[in-house]
Coordinates of C-alpha atoms in Angstrom, one line a residue:
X1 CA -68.9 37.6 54.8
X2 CA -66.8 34.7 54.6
X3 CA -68.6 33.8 50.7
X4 CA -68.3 37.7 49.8
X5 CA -64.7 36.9 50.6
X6 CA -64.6 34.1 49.2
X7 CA -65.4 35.0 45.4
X8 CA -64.1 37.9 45.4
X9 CA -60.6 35.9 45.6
X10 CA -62.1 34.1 42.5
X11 CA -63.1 37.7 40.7
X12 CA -59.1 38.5 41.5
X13 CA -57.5 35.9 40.1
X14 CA -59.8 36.0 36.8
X15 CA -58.6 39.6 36.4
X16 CA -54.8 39.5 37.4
X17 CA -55.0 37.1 34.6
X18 CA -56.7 38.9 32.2
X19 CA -54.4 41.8 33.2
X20 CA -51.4 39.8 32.4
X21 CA -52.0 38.8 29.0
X22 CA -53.5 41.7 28.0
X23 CA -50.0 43.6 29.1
X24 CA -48.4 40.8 27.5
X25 CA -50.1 41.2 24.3
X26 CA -49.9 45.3 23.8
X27 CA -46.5 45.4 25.0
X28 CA -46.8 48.6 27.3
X29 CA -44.3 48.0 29.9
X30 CA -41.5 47.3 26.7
X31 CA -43.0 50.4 25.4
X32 CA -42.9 52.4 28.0
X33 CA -39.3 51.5 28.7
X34 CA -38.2 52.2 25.4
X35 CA -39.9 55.7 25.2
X36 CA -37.9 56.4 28.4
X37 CA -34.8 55.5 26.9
X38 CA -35.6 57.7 23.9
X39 CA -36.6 60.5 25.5
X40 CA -33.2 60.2 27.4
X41 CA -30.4 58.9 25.3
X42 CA -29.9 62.5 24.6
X43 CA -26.7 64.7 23.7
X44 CA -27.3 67.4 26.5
X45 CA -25.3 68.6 29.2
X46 CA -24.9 66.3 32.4
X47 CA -26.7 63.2 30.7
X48 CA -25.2 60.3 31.0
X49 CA -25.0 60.1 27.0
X50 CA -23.6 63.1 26.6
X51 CA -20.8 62.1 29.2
X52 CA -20.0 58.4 27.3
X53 CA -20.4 60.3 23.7
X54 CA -18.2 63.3 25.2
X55 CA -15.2 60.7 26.8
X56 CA -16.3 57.4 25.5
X57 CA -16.1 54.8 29.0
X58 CA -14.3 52.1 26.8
X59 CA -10.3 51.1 26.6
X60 CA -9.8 51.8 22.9
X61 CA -6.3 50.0 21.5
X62 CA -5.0 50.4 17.9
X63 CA -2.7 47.2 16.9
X64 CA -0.8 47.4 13.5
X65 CA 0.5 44.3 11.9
X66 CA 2.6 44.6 8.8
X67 CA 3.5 42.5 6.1
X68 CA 7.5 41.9 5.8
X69 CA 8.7 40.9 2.0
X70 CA 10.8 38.2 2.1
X71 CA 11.5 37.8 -1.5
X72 CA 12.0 41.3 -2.9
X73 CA 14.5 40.3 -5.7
X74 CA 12.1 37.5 -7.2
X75 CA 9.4 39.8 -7.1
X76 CA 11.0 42.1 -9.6
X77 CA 11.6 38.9 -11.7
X78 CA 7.6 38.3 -11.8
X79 CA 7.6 36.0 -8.9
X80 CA 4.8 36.1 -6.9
X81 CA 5.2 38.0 -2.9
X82 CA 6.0 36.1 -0.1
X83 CA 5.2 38.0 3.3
X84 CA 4.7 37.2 6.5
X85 CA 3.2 39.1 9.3
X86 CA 4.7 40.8 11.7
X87 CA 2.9 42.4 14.8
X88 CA 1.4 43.9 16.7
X89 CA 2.4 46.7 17.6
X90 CA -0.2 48.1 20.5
X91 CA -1.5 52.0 21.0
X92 CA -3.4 52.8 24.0
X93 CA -6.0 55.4 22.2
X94 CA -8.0 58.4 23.7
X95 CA -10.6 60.0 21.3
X96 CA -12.4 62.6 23.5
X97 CA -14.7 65.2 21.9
X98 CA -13.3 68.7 21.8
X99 CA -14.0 72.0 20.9
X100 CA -17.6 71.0 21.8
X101 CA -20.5 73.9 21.0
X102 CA -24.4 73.4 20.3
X103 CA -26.0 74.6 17.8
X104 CA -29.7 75.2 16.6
X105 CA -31.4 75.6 20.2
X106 CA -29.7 71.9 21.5
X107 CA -30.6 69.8 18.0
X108 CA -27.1 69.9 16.8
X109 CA -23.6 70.0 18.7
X110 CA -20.5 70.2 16.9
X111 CA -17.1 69.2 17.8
X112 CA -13.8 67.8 16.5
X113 CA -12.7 63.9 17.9
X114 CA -8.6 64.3 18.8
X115 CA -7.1 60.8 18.6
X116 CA -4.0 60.2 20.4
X117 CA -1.5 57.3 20.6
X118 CA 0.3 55.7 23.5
X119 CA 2.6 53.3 22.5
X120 CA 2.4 49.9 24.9
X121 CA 5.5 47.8 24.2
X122 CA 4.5 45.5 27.2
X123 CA 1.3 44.4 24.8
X124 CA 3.7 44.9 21.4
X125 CA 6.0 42.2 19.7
X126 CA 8.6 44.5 20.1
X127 CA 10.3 48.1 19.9
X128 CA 9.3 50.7 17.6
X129 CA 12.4 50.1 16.3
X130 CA 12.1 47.1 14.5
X131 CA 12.6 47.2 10.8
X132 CA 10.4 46.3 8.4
X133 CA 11.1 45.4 4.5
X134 CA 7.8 46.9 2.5
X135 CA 6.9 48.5 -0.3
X136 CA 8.6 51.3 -1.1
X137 CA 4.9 53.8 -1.0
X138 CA 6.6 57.3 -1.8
X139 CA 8.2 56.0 -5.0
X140 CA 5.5 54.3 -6.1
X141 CA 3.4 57.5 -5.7
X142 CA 5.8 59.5 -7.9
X143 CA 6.5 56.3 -10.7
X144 CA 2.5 56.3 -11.0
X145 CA 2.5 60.4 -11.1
X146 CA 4.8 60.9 -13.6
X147 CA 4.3 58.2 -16.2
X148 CA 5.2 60.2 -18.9
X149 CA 8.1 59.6 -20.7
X150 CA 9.9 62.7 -20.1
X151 CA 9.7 63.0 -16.9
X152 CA 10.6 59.6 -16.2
X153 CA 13.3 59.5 -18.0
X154 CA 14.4 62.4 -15.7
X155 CA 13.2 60.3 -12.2
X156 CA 14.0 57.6 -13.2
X157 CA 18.3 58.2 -12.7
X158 CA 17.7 60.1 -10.2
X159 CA 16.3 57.5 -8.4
X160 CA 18.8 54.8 -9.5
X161 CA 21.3 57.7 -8.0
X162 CA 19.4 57.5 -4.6
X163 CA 19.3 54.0 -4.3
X164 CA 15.3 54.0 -4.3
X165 CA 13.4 51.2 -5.8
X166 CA 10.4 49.4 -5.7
X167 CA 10.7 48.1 -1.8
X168 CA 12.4 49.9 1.5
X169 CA 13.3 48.7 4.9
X170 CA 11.8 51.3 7.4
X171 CA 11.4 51.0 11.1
X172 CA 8.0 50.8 12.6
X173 CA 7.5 54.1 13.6
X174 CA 8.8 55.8 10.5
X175 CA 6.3 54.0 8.5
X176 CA 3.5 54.9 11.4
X177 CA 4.4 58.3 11.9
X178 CA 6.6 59.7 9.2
X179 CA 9.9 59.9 7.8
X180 CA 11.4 62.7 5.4
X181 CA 11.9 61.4 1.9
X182 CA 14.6 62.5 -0.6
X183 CA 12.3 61.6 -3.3
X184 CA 9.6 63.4 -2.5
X185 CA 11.7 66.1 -1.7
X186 CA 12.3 66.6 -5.1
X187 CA 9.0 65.7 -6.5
X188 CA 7.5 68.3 -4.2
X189 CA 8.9 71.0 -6.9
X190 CA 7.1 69.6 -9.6
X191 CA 3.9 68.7 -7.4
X192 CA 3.3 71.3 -4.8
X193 CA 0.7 69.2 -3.5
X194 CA 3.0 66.8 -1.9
X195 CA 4.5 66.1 1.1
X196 CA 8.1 65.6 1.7
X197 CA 7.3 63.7 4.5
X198 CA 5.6 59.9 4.5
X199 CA 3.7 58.4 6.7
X200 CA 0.9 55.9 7.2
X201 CA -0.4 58.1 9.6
X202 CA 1.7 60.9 9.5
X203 CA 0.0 63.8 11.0
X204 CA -2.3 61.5 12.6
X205 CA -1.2 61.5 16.4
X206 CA -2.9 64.6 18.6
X207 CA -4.6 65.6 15.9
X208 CA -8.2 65.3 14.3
X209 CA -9.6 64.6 11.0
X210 CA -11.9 67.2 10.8
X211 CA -15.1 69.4 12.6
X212 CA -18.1 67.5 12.6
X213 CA -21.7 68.6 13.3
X214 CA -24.1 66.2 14.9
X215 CA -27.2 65.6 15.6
X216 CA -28.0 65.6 19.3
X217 CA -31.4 63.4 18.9
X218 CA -33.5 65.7 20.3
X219 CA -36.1 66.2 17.9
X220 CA -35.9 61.5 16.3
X221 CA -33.9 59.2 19.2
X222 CA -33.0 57.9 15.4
X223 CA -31.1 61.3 14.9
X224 CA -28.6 60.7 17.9
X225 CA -24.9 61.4 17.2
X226 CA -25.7 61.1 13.3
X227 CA -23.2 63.1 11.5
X228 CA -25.0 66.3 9.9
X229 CA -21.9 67.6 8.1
X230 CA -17.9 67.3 8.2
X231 CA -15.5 70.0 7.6
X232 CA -18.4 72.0 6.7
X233 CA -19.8 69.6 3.5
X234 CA -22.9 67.7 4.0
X235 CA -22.1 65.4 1.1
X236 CA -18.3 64.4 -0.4
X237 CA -16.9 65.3 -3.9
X238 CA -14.7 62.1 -4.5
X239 CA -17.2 59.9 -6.1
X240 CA -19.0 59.9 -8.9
X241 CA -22.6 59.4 -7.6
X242 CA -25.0 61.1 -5.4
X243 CA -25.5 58.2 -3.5
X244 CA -21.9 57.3 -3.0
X245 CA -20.5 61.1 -1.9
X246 CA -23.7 60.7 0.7
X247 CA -22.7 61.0 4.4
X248 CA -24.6 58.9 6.7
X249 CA -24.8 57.6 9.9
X250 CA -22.5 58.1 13.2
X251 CA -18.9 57.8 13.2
X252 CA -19.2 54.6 14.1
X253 CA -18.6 55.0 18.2
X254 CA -22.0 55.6 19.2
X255 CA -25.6 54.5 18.0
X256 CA -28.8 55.5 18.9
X257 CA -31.0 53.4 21.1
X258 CA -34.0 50.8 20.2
X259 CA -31.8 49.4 17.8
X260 CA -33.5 46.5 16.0
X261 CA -32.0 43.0 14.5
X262 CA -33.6 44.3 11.0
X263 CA -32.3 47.5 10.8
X264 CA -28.8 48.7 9.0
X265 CA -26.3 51.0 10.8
X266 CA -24.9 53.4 9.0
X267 CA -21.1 54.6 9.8
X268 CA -18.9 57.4 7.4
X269 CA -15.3 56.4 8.0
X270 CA -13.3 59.5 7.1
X271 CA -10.4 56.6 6.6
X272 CA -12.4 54.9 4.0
X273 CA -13.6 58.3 2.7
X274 CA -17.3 56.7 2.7
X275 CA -20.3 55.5 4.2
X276 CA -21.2 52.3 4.6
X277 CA -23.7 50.1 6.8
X278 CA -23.3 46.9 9.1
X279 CA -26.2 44.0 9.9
X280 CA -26.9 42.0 12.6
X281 CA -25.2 38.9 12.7
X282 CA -25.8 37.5 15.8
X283 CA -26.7 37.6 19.8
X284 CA -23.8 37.6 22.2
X285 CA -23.0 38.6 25.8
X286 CA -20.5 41.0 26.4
X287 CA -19.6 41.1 30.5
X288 CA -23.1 40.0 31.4
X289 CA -25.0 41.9 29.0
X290 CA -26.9 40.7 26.3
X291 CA -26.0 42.9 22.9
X292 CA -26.8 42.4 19.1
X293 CA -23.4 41.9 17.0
X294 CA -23.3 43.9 13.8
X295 CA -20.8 43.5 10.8
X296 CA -20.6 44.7 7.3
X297 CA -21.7 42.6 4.9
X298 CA -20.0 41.5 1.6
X299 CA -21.9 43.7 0.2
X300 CA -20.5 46.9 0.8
X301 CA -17.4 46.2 -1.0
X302 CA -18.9 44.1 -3.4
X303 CA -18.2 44.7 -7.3
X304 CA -21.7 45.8 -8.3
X305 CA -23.9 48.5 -9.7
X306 CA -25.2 50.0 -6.3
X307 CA -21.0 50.3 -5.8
X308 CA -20.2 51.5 -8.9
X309 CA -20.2 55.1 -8.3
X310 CA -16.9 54.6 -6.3
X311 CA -15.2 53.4 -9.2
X312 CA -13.4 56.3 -9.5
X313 CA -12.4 56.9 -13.4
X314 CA -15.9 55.3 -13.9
X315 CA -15.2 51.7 -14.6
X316 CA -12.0 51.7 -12.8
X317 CA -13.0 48.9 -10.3
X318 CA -10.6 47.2 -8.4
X319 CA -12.9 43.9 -7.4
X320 CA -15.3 42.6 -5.0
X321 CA -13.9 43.3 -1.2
X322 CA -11.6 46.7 -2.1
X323 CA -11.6 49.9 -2.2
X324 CA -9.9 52.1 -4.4
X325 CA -9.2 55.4 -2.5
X326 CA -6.4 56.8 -4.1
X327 CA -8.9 60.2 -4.9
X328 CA -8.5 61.0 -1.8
X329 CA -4.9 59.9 -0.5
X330 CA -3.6 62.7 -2.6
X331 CA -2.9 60.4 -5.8
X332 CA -1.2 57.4 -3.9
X333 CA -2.4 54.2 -5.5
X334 CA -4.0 53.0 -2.1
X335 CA -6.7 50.4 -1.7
X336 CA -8.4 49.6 1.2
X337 CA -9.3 45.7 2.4
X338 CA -10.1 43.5 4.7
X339 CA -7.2 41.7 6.4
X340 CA -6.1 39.1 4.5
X341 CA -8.7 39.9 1.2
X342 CA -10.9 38.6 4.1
X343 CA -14.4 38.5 1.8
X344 CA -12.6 39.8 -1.7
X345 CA -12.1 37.6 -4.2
X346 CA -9.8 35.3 -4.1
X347 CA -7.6 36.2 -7.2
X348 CA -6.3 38.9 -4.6
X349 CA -5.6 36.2 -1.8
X350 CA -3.9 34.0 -4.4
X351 CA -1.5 36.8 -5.7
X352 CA 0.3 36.8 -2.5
X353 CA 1.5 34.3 -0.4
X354 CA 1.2 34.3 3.1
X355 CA -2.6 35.7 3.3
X356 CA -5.0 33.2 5.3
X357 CA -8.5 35.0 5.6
X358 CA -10.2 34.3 9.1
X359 CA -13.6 35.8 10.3
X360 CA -12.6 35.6 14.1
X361 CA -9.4 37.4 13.5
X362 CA -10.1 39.9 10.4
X363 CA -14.3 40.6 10.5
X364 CA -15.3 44.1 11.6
X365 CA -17.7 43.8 14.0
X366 CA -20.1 46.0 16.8
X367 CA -21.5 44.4 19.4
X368 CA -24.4 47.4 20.8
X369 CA -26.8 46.7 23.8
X370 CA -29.8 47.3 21.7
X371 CA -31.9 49.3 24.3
X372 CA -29.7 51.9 25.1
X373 CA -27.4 51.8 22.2
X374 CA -24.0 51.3 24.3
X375 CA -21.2 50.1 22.6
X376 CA -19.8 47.1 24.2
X377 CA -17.3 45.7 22.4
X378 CA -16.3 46.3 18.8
X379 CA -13.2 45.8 16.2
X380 CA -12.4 47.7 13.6
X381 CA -10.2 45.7 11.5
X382 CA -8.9 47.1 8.1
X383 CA -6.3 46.6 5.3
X384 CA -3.7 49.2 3.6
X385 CA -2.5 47.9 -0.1
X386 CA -1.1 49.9 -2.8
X387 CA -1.4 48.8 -6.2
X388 CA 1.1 47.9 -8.3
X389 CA 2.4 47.1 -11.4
X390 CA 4.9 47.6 -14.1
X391 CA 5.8 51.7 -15.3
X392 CA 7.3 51.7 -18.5
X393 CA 10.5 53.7 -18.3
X394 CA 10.9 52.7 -14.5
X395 CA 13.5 49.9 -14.5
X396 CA 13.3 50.1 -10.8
X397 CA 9.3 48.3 -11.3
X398 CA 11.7 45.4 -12.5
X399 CA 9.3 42.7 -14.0
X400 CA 6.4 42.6 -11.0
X401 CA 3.4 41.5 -11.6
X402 CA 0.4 43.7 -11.8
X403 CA -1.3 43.0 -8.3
X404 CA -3.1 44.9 -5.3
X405 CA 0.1 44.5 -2.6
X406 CA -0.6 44.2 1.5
X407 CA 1.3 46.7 3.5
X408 CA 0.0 46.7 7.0
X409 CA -3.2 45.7 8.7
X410 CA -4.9 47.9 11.9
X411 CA -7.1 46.2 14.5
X412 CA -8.7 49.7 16.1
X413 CA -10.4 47.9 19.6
X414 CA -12.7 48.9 22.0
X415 CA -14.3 47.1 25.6
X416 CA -16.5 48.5 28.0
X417 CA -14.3 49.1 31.2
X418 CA -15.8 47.6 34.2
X419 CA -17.3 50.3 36.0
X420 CA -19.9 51.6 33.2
X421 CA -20.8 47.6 32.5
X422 CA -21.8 47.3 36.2
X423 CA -24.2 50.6 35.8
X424 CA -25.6 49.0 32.4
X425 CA -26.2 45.9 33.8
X426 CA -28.3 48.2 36.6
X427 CA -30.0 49.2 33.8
X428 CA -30.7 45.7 32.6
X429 CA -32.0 44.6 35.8
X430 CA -34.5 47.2 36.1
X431 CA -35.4 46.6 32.1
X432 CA -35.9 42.6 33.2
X433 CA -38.2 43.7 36.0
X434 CA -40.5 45.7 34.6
X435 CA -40.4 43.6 31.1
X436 CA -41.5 40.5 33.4
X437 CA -44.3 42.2 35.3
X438 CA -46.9 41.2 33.3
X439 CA -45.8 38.1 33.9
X440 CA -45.6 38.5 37.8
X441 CA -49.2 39.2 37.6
X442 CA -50.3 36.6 35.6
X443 CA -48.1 34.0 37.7
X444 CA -50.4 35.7 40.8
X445 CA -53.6 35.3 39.2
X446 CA -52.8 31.6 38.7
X447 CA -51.9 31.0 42.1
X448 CA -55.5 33.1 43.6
X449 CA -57.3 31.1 41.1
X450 CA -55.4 27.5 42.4
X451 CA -56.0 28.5 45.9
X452 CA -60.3 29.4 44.7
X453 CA -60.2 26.1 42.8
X454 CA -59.0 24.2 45.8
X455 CA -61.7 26.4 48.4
X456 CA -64.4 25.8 45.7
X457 CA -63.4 21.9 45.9
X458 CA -63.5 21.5 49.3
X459 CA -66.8 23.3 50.1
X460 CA -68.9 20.9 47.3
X461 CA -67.1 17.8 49.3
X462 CA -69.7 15.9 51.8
X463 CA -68.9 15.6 54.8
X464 CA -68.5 11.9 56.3
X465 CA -70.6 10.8 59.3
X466 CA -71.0 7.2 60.9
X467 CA -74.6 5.6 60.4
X468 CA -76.6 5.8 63.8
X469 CA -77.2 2.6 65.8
X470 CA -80.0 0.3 66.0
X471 CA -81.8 0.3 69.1
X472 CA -81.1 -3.8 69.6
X473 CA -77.6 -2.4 69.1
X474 CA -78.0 0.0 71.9
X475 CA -79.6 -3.0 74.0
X476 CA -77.2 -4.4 76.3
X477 CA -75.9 -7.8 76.0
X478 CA -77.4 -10.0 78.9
X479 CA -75.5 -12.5 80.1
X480 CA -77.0 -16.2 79.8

């Protein structure tokens, strides 16, 4: 019994073993977490996805930072811009789903994503009030409109009767939100297009920018909250390329899970009026949790052929790191940037001073748990310009230099509030268990087969024993 016992402890510890690294090696405790996940990363009623997608468990924050003109007057004389930056100026955000129905037996669910803004002066460097000296948007608009002579030589002394020229001094929340312009006023008879009323983001606050259809990721976990169409259009119409007017990806505030270091994620950014794609950059911990960051590359805005189909005329491109996006910004010469031509050329950095690129403070960046697909942390960081240069018959475009001109900056913010990190990192405990239970069993087997090695030691160990006597030895001594 006690040898039957005895190897079967050996036979054990050869197998836990075995079992380990064979568990190890295929991977089916991963896998079968993973296929989990997928199968419940899901947007369906009462899920916890559908919850976080639905009313995303993150404080989101929008921070503006404009660019105040301190040398207007040598500007017009072909100086170069001097600005410095003011801000920011903080908005609590809530995004929540609404107007949420499925569609195609639970593989698609469409909805429309209401933004609203909250100003937070306690987090702001001041009032909404505060002034700021910028460039003049709405009369640039009309100047680059109406180039022709005639009807400049009409605007143009009407303007000079208004007072309007190239730069304006607005307060925060007229350039935010919107302000009623004379000039547009007027331009709006000859352009029924228009608006008589600018704003950065005028018509922004409690409101959407369109009705999305997504998938739900029912039939590919890949498929989760991709966007299927918006406003009804599975592709755009502003480029000039198939493969430019494509719409792919999420909206950028959710991702599907098993995301992998060598993948790309794909976003559409109805601001940017595109698509485009981020790539891992690193590992970081976000509140405990380990999560892959992901930024867009230089590439995506880089001056090249796969980017030329948003040159819009063809050949109309404005150089590596911007955006031309005036097609769809109703004619306004806007162009889209970094912070601080942070990865454009530098031509663009040296036209203005008072820009001072820095990847910590102007990168776009995603930081996603990679089994689950959580959002942790991530920045949305981009730059409004307007292009600029001098309009024959405009005497109010003075002398300035042709050059792409920063307005304002946004920093749109998210973290993962404290309560939905502590049920992640539940999550992640429970992944760290059963990732290491091959391991557990190997780290067994070792011990059953130290414990046999020692048994199997002792047993092939003599035993000691004292050599017998002599029988003179045993003889007693007798005394002389």
């Amino acid at each position: 019994m006690r040898q039957c016992c005895f190897y079967c402890l050996g036979l054990a510890a050869v197998l836990l073993l075995l079992a380990g690294i064979v568990l190890v090696l295929s991977g089916v405790f991963p896998r079968f977490l993973q296929s989990r996940v997928k199968k419940e990363v899901v947007l369906k009623n009462a899920t916890d996805a559908f919850e976080a997608w639905e009313d995303p468990p993150a404080q989101i924050y929008m921070q503006f930072y404009f660019f105040n003109v301190t040398n207007p007057l040598e500007v017009l004389d072909g100086e170069r811009p001097a600005v410095v930056e003011v801000g920011p100026y903080t908005y609590r955000e809530y995004r929540p789903m609404e107007e949420v129905t499925f569609q195609a037996n639970g593989t698609r669910v469409a909805a429309v994503n209401t933004k609203t803004y909250i100003f937070q002066p306690e987090m702001s460097r001041g009032p909404e009030s505060d002034p700021i000296r910028t460039l003049n948007i709405p009369a640039v608009t009309v100047m680059e409109r109406f180039r022709k002579s005639w009807e400049a030589e009409l605007i143009s002394p009407y303007m000079r009767s208004l007072g309007v020229g190239l730069f304006t001094t607005r307060t925060v929340g007229e350039l935010l939100w919107g302000y009623e312009d004379s000039l547009l006023r007027v331009a709006k008879k000859f352009w029924p297009q228009l608006d008589d009323v600018f704003g950065l983001f005028y018509k922004s606050n409690a409101s959407n920018d369109g009705r999305y259809v997504f998938f739900t990721g029912e039939q590919d976990y890949r498929d989760f909250a991709r966007v299927d169409t918006w406003n009804g259009e599975s592709s755009l119409a502003w480029w000039s390329t198939d493969e430019c007017n494509m719409i792919n990806g999420t909206t950028g505030a959710s991702f599907h899970p098993v995301v992998t270091k060598g993948e790309k994620l794909y976003m559409f950014s109805s601001d940017l009026c595109r698509s485009l794609y981020a790539v891992y950059e690193e590992d970081v911990t976000v509140k405990g949790i380990a999560a892959y960051r992901f930024s867009p590359p230089s590439e995506v805005f880089a001056n090249t052929t796969a980017n030329a189909g948003f040159c819009v005329p063809p050949g109309n491109c404005p150089g590596s790191g911007l955006l031309d996006v005036r097609v769809c910004k109703s004619g306004a010469p806007i162009v889209m940037s970094s912070p601080h031509f942070y990865q454009a050329e530098e031509k663009f950095k040296e036209a203005v001073f008072g820009m001072r690129p820095d990847k910590q403070l102007h990168q776009t960046a995603i930081d996603i748990h990679p089994l689950t697909g959580v959002v942790l942390q991530a920045a949305k960081r981009l730059q409004i310009n307007v292009h600029v240069e001098k309009i024959p018959h405009y005497s109010q475009t003075g002398n300035v230099r042709t050059l792409v001109f920063p307005v304002v900056y946004l920093n749109e913010s998210a973290l993962i509030q404290d309560a939905a990190a502590r049920k992640l990192r539940a999550v992640v405990t429970v992944q760290q268990v059963v990732v290491q239970v091959p391991f557990m069993l190997m780290g067994l087997g070792f011990l059953l087969g130290l414990v046999f090695t020692v048994l199997v030691c002792r047993h092939r160990t003599p035993q000691h024993t004292p050599p017998e006597s002599t029988a003179a030895e045993r003889q007693p001594l007798l005394s002389s």
